[in-house]
Amino acid sequence: MERIAIYPGSFDPVTNGHLDLVHRGLKIFDRIIVTILTNPKKQFLFSLEERMQMLRASLSGAARVEVDAFDGLLVDYAARRGAQAVLRGLRALSDFELEFQMALMNRRLNREIQTVFLMTGMRWIYTSSSIIKEAAQFGGDVKGMVPQLVLERLTTKFPQPVTPR
Ligand code: PNS
């Protein structure tokens, strides 16, 4: 049986931490479906199309990875796609409470789908899409934290004003 994991998220935008997790997941699963939440209630910096494009470009070399989008319940999507697991990354302890809550809710909703947590690499332990966006917004250098394409897109979204002399 093919072992398939769904790796869900907002990916607004994809970071090197996300990519690290996909590559770790590929050591355990035969196939990973990276899927973007399309929930229109959330405010995203990048459109769904932009987020998909950045993910696809960043994962173009990964043969066993598919990029998709979903709306509604995650466990329903996972069942529809024939997946046995939901993959989530854990960084600091602060991630744990929400992740624990989501995993237990998902288990209650569908007992067949297991949540698998993997630790991100130490290099990415303090990075998140949110903190990267915040730094980029105020002109912080986020090079090396996101794929090159994402870096370019962030620079386009947040052009830096010419510093007055
Ligand atoms: O990258 P994020 O924003 O932390 O990802 C959150 C995500 C997409 C995993 C979560 O919001 C989600 O699973 N949404 C789908 C709705 C759902 O199934 N909710 C019930 C279980 S928590």
PDB file of C-alpha atoms and ligand atoms in Angstrom:
ATOM      1  CA  MET A   1       0.000   0.000   0.000  1.00  0.00           C
ATOM      2  CA  GLU A   2       1.278   3.448  -0.925  1.00  0.00           C
ATOM      3  CA  ARG A   3       1.889   5.611   2.147  1.00  0.00           C
ATOM      4  CA  ILE A   4       0.514   9.057   1.436  1.00  0.00           C
ATOM      5  CA  ALA A   5       0.698  12.091   3.711  1.00  0.00           C
ATOM      6  CA  ILE A   6      -1.078  15.383   3.386  1.00  0.00           C
ATOM      7  CA  TYR A   7       1.044  18.362   4.396  1.00  0.00           C
ATOM      8  CA  PRO A   8      -1.478  21.175   4.862  1.00  0.00           C
ATOM      9  CA  GLY A   9      -0.854  24.821   5.558  1.00  0.00           C
ATOM     10  CA  SER A  10      -1.343  28.413   4.557  1.00  0.00           C
ATOM     11  CA  PHE A  11       2.117  28.609   2.940  1.00  0.00           C
ATOM     12  CA  ASP A  12       1.904  32.398   2.863  1.00  0.00           C
ATOM     13  CA  PRO A  13       4.644  32.144   1.645  1.00  0.00           C
ATOM     14  CA  VAL A  14       6.512  28.827   1.587  1.00  0.00           C
ATOM     15  CA  THR A  15       9.729  28.991   3.646  1.00  0.00           C
ATOM     16  CA  ASN A  16      12.872  26.892   3.712  1.00  0.00           C
ATOM     17  CA  GLY A  17      11.513  25.389   6.933  1.00  0.00           C
ATOM     18  CA  HIS A  18       8.480  24.045   5.052  1.00  0.00           C
ATOM     19  CA  LEU A  19      10.736  22.586   2.341  1.00  0.00           C
ATOM     20  CA  ASP A  20      12.947  20.967   4.979  1.00  0.00           C
ATOM     21  CA  LEU A  21       9.873  19.293   6.416  1.00  0.00           C
ATOM     22  CA  VAL A  22       8.737  17.970   3.031  1.00  0.00           C
ATOM     23  CA  HIS A  23      12.152  16.404   2.479  1.00  0.00           C
ATOM     24  CA  ARG A  24      12.093  14.823   5.929  1.00  0.00           C
ATOM     25  CA  GLY A  25       8.576  13.528   5.237  1.00  0.00           C
ATOM     26  CA  LEU A  26       9.728  11.913   1.990  1.00  0.00           C
ATOM     27  CA  LYS A  27      11.969   9.620   4.048  1.00  0.00           C
ATOM     28  CA  ILE A  28       8.866   8.167   5.687  1.00  0.00           C
ATOM     29  CA  PHE A  29       6.114   8.489   3.095  1.00  0.00           C
ATOM     30  CA  ASP A  30       5.937   7.325  -0.507  1.00  0.00           C
ATOM     31  CA  ARG A  31       4.098  10.454  -1.566  1.00  0.00           C
ATOM     32  CA  ILE A  32       3.376  13.841  -0.012  1.00  0.00           C
ATOM     33  CA  ILE A  33       0.541  16.097  -1.079  1.00  0.00           C
ATOM     34  CA  VAL A  34       1.354  19.642  -0.034  1.00  0.00           C
ATOM     35  CA  THR A  35      -1.984  21.365   0.103  1.00  0.00           C
ATOM     36  CA  ILE A  36      -2.852  25.007   0.587  1.00  0.00           C
ATOM     37  CA  LEU A  37      -5.797  26.116   2.646  1.00  0.00           C
ATOM     38  CA  THR A  38      -7.978  28.373   0.509  1.00  0.00           C
ATOM     39  CA  ASN A  39     -10.052  29.630   3.463  1.00  0.00           C
ATOM     40  CA  PRO A  40     -11.200  33.064   2.324  1.00  0.00           C
ATOM     41  CA  LYS A  41     -11.798  34.160   5.957  1.00  0.00           C
ATOM     42  CA  LYS A  42      -8.067  34.325   6.548  1.00  0.00           C
ATOM     43  CA  GLN A  43      -6.116  37.328   5.299  1.00  0.00           C
ATOM     44  CA  PHE A  44      -3.210  36.245   3.132  1.00  0.00           C
ATOM     45  CA  LEU A  45      -0.389  38.354   1.727  1.00  0.00           C
ATOM     46  CA  PHE A  46      -0.147  36.219  -1.408  1.00  0.00           C
ATOM     47  CA  SER A  47      -3.066  35.012  -3.524  1.00  0.00           C
ATOM     48  CA  LEU A  48      -3.773  31.300  -3.798  1.00  0.00           C
ATOM     49  CA  GLU A  49      -2.304  31.291  -7.306  1.00  0.00           C
ATOM     50  CA  GLU A  50       0.876  33.005  -6.107  1.00  0.00           C
ATOM     51  CA  ARG A  51       1.243  30.614  -3.167  1.00  0.00           C
ATOM     52  CA  MET A  52       0.731  27.592  -5.426  1.00  0.00           C
ATOM     53  CA  GLN A  53       3.186  28.884  -7.981  1.00  0.00           C
ATOM     54  CA  MET A  54       5.875  29.516  -5.354  1.00  0.00           C
ATOM     55  CA  LEU A  55       5.351  26.047  -3.844  1.00  0.00           C
ATOM     56  CA  ARG A  56       5.396  24.335  -7.240  1.00  0.00           C
ATOM     57  CA  ALA A  57       8.567  26.135  -8.285  1.00  0.00           C
ATOM     58  CA  SER A  58      10.276  25.354  -4.969  1.00  0.00           C
ATOM     59  CA  LEU A  59       9.341  21.676  -5.139  1.00  0.00           C
ATOM     60  CA  SER A  60       9.786  21.130  -8.874  1.00  0.00           C
ATOM     61  CA  GLY A  61      12.693  18.727  -8.280  1.00  0.00           C
ATOM     62  CA  ALA A  62      10.783  16.555  -5.814  1.00  0.00           C
ATOM     63  CA  ALA A  63       9.260  13.738  -7.873  1.00  0.00           C
ATOM     64  CA  ARG A  64       7.028  12.279  -5.164  1.00  0.00           C
ATOM     65  CA  VAL A  65       5.452  15.576  -4.185  1.00  0.00           C
ATOM     66  CA  GLU A  66       2.223  17.101  -5.461  1.00  0.00           C
ATOM     67  CA  VAL A  67       0.968  20.617  -4.773  1.00  0.00           C
ATOM     68  CA  ASP A  68      -2.766  21.129  -4.412  1.00  0.00           C
ATOM     69  CA  ALA A  69      -5.319  23.335  -2.645  1.00  0.00           C
ATOM     70  CA  PHE A  70      -8.261  22.535  -0.416  1.00  0.00           C
ATOM     71  CA  ASP A  71     -11.215  24.085   1.345  1.00  0.00           C
ATOM     72  CA  GLY A  72     -13.427  22.596   4.050  1.00  0.00           C
ATOM     73  CA  LEU A  73     -12.380  19.907   6.500  1.00  0.00           C
ATOM     74  CA  LEU A  74      -8.824  18.685   6.267  1.00  0.00           C
ATOM     75  CA  VAL A  75      -9.680  15.083   7.202  1.00  0.00           C
ATOM     76  CA  ASP A  76     -12.316  14.927   4.444  1.00  0.00           C
ATOM     77  CA  TYR A  77      -9.757  16.133   1.954  1.00  0.00           C
ATOM     78  CA  ALA A  78      -7.228  13.579   3.259  1.00  0.00           C
ATOM     79  CA  ALA A  79      -9.749  10.734   2.947  1.00  0.00           C
ATOM     80  CA  ARG A  80     -10.702  11.853  -0.564  1.00  0.00           C
ATOM     81  CA  ARG A  81      -7.039  11.766  -1.560  1.00  0.00           C
ATOM     82  CA  GLY A  82      -6.493   8.304  -0.081  1.00  0.00           C
ATOM     83  CA  ALA A  83      -4.000   9.572   2.510  1.00  0.00           C
ATOM     84  CA  GLN A  84      -3.380   7.841   5.816  1.00  0.00           C
ATOM     85  CA  ALA A  85      -1.649  10.741   7.548  1.00  0.00           C
ATOM     86  CA  VAL A  86      -1.480  14.470   8.053  1.00  0.00           C
ATOM     87  CA  LEU A  87       2.053  15.785   8.335  1.00  0.00           C
ATOM     88  CA  ARG A  88       2.814  18.821  10.498  1.00  0.00           C
ATOM     89  CA  GLY A  89       6.043  20.422  11.584  1.00  0.00           C
ATOM     90  CA  LEU A  90       6.947  21.242  15.154  1.00  0.00           C
ATOM     91  CA  ARG A  91       9.435  23.937  15.971  1.00  0.00           C
ATOM     92  CA  ALA A  92       9.366  25.365  19.462  1.00  0.00           C
ATOM     93  CA  LEU A  93       7.177  24.292  22.339  1.00  0.00           C
ATOM     94  CA  SER A  94       4.883  27.201  21.526  1.00  0.00           C
ATOM     95  CA  ASP A  95       3.613  25.315  18.456  1.00  0.00           C
ATOM     96  CA  PHE A  96       2.507  22.416  20.563  1.00  0.00           C
ATOM     97  CA  GLU A  97      -0.774  23.561  22.073  1.00  0.00           C
ATOM     98  CA  LEU A  98      -2.501  24.487  18.834  1.00  0.00           C
ATOM     99  CA  GLU A  99      -1.057  21.499  16.999  1.00  0.00           C
ATOM    100  CA  PHE A 100      -2.205  19.162  19.765  1.00  0.00           C
ATOM    101  CA  GLN A 101      -5.691  20.655  19.624  1.00  0.00           C
ATOM    102  CA  MET A 102      -5.899  20.335  15.834  1.00  0.00           C
ATOM    103  CA  ALA A 103      -4.565  16.777  15.863  1.00  0.00           C
ATOM    104  CA  LEU A 104      -7.098  15.674  18.476  1.00  0.00           C
ATOM    105  CA  MET A 105      -9.961  17.367  16.665  1.00  0.00           C
ATOM    106  CA  ASN A 106      -8.906  15.748  13.402  1.00  0.00           C
ATOM    107  CA  ARG A 107      -8.743  12.362  15.129  1.00  0.00           C
ATOM    108  CA  ARG A 108     -12.214  12.832  16.521  1.00  0.00           C
ATOM    109  CA  LEU A 109     -13.484  13.719  13.064  1.00  0.00           C
ATOM    110  CA  ASN A 110     -11.811  10.765  11.361  1.00  0.00           C
ATOM    111  CA  ARG A 111     -10.056   8.054  13.371  1.00  0.00           C
ATOM    112  CA  GLU A 112      -8.423   6.572  10.272  1.00  0.00           C
ATOM    113  CA  ILE A 113      -6.226   9.613   9.645  1.00  0.00           C
ATOM    114  CA  GLN A 114      -3.115   9.863  11.833  1.00  0.00           C
ATOM    115  CA  THR A 115      -1.252  13.083  12.522  1.00  0.00           C
ATOM    116  CA  VAL A 116       2.513  12.751  12.232  1.00  0.00           C
ATOM    117  CA  PHE A 117       4.710  15.487  13.679  1.00  0.00           C
ATOM    118  CA  LEU A 118       8.245  15.957  12.487  1.00  0.00           C
ATOM    119  CA  MET A 119      10.814  18.313  13.952  1.00  0.00           C
ATOM    120  CA  THR A 120      12.069  20.923  11.547  1.00  0.00           C
ATOM    121  CA  GLY A 121      15.814  21.247  11.152  1.00  0.00           C
ATOM    122  CA  MET A 122      17.544  23.343  13.834  1.00  0.00           C
ATOM    123  CA  ARG A 123      18.291  26.026  11.246  1.00  0.00           C
ATOM    124  CA  TRP A 124      14.584  26.710  10.844  1.00  0.00           C
ATOM    125  CA  ILE A 125      13.498  26.427  14.429  1.00  0.00           C
ATOM    126  CA  TYR A 126      12.774  30.145  14.801  1.00  0.00           C
ATOM    127  CA  THR A 127      11.400  30.874  11.344  1.00  0.00           C
ATOM    128  CA  SER A 128       7.778  31.093  10.291  1.00  0.00           C
ATOM    129  CA  SER A 129       5.986  32.667   7.345  1.00  0.00           C
ATOM    130  CA  SER A 130       4.590  35.333   9.684  1.00  0.00           C
ATOM    131  CA  ILE A 131       7.889  36.437  11.166  1.00  0.00           C
ATOM    132  CA  ILE A 132       9.566  36.396   7.758  1.00  0.00           C
ATOM    133  CA  LYS A 133       6.791  38.605   6.333  1.00  0.00           C
ATOM    134  CA  GLU A 134       7.112  40.993   9.244  1.00  0.00           C
ATOM    135  CA  ALA A 135      10.865  41.306   8.829  1.00  0.00           C
ATOM    136  CA  ALA A 136      10.561  41.729   5.046  1.00  0.00           C
ATOM    137  CA  GLN A 137       7.878  44.370   5.449  1.00  0.00           C
ATOM    138  CA  PHE A 138      10.269  46.580   7.381  1.00  0.00           C
ATOM    139  CA  GLY A 139      13.217  45.969   5.105  1.00  0.00           C
ATOM    140  CA  GLY A 140      14.823  43.104   7.060  1.00  0.00           C
ATOM    141  CA  ASP A 141      17.044  40.742   5.108  1.00  0.00           C
ATOM    142  CA  VAL A 142      15.364  37.337   4.922  1.00  0.00           C
ATOM    143  CA  LYS A 143      17.795  35.880   2.383  1.00  0.00           C
ATOM    144  CA  GLY A 144      18.474  32.212   3.112  1.00  0.00           C
ATOM    145  CA  MET A 145      15.192  31.750   4.957  1.00  0.00           C
ATOM    146  CA  VAL A 146      13.019  31.406   1.861  1.00  0.00           C
ATOM    147  CA  PRO A 147      13.573  30.098  -1.673  1.00  0.00           C
ATOM    148  CA  GLN A 148      15.008  32.671  -4.115  1.00  0.00           C
ATOM    149  CA  LEU A 149      11.681  33.102  -5.939  1.00  0.00           C
ATOM    150  CA  VAL A 150       9.911  33.884  -2.672  1.00  0.00           C
ATOM    151  CA  LEU A 151      12.613  36.389  -1.781  1.00  0.00           C
ATOM    152  CA  GLU A 152      11.979  38.154  -5.089  1.00  0.00           C
ATOM    153  CA  ARG A 153       8.205  38.116  -4.556  1.00  0.00           C
ATOM    154  CA  LEU A 154       8.593  39.539  -1.042  1.00  0.00           C
ATOM    155  CA  THR A 155      10.768  42.331  -2.412  1.00  0.00           C
ATOM    156  CA  THR A 156       8.075  43.126  -4.985  1.00  0.00           C
ATOM    157  CA  LYS A 157       5.359  43.182  -2.296  1.00  0.00           C
ATOM    158  CA  PHE A 158       7.441  45.305   0.026  1.00  0.00           C
ATOM    159  CA  PRO A 159       9.576  47.622  -2.077  1.00  0.00           C
ATOM    160  CA  GLN A 160      11.947  49.490   0.216  1.00  0.00           C
ATOM    161  CA  PRO A 161      11.701  53.283   0.226  1.00  0.00           C
ATOM    162  CA  VAL A 162      14.815  55.204  -0.666  1.00  0.00           C
ATOM    163  CA  THR A 163      16.388  56.151   2.674  1.00  0.00           C
ATOM    164  CA  PRO A 164      16.433  59.924   3.102  1.00  0.00           C
ATOM    165  CA  ARG A 165      19.892  61.357   3.633  1.00  0.00           C
TER     166      ARG A 165
HETATM  167  O1  PNS B   1      -0.096  26.936   8.060  1.00  0.00           O
HETATM  168  P1  PNS B   1      -1.230  26.984   9.035  1.00  0.00           P
HETATM  169  O2  PNS B   1      -2.014  28.258   8.849  1.00  0.00           O
HETATM  170  O3  PNS B   1      -0.780  26.766  10.441  1.00  0.00           O
HETATM  171  O4  PNS B   1      -2.224  25.752   8.662  1.00  0.00           O
HETATM  172  C1  PNS B   1      -3.422  25.549   9.370  1.00  0.00           C
HETATM  173  C2  PNS B   1      -4.277  24.421   8.731  1.00  0.00           C
HETATM  174  C3  PNS B   1      -4.509  24.680   7.256  1.00  0.00           C
HETATM  175  C4  PNS B   1      -3.574  23.104   8.890  1.00  0.00           C
HETATM  176  C5  PNS B   1      -5.632  24.367   9.508  1.00  0.00           C
HETATM  177  O5  PNS B   1      -6.186  25.637   9.560  1.00  0.00           O
HETATM  178  C6  PNS B   1      -6.647  23.406   8.902  1.00  0.00           C
HETATM  179  O6  PNS B   1      -6.465  22.216   8.909  1.00  0.00           O
HETATM  180  N1  PNS B   1      -7.749  23.950   8.349  1.00  0.00           N
HETATM  181  C7  PNS B   1      -8.791  23.176   7.720  1.00  0.00           C
HETATM  182  C8  PNS B   1     -10.100  23.205   8.507  1.00  0.00           C
HETATM  183  C9  PNS B   1     -10.261  22.005   9.423  1.00  0.00           C
HETATM  184  O7  PNS B   1     -10.195  20.864   9.013  1.00  0.00           O
HETATM  185  N2  PNS B   1     -10.496  22.290  10.730  1.00  0.00           N
HETATM  186  C10 PNS B   1     -10.800  21.284  11.742  1.00  0.00           C
HETATM  187  C11 PNS B   1      -9.598  20.667  12.405  1.00  0.00           C
HETATM  188  S1  PNS B   1      -8.545  21.791  13.237  1.00  0.00           S
END
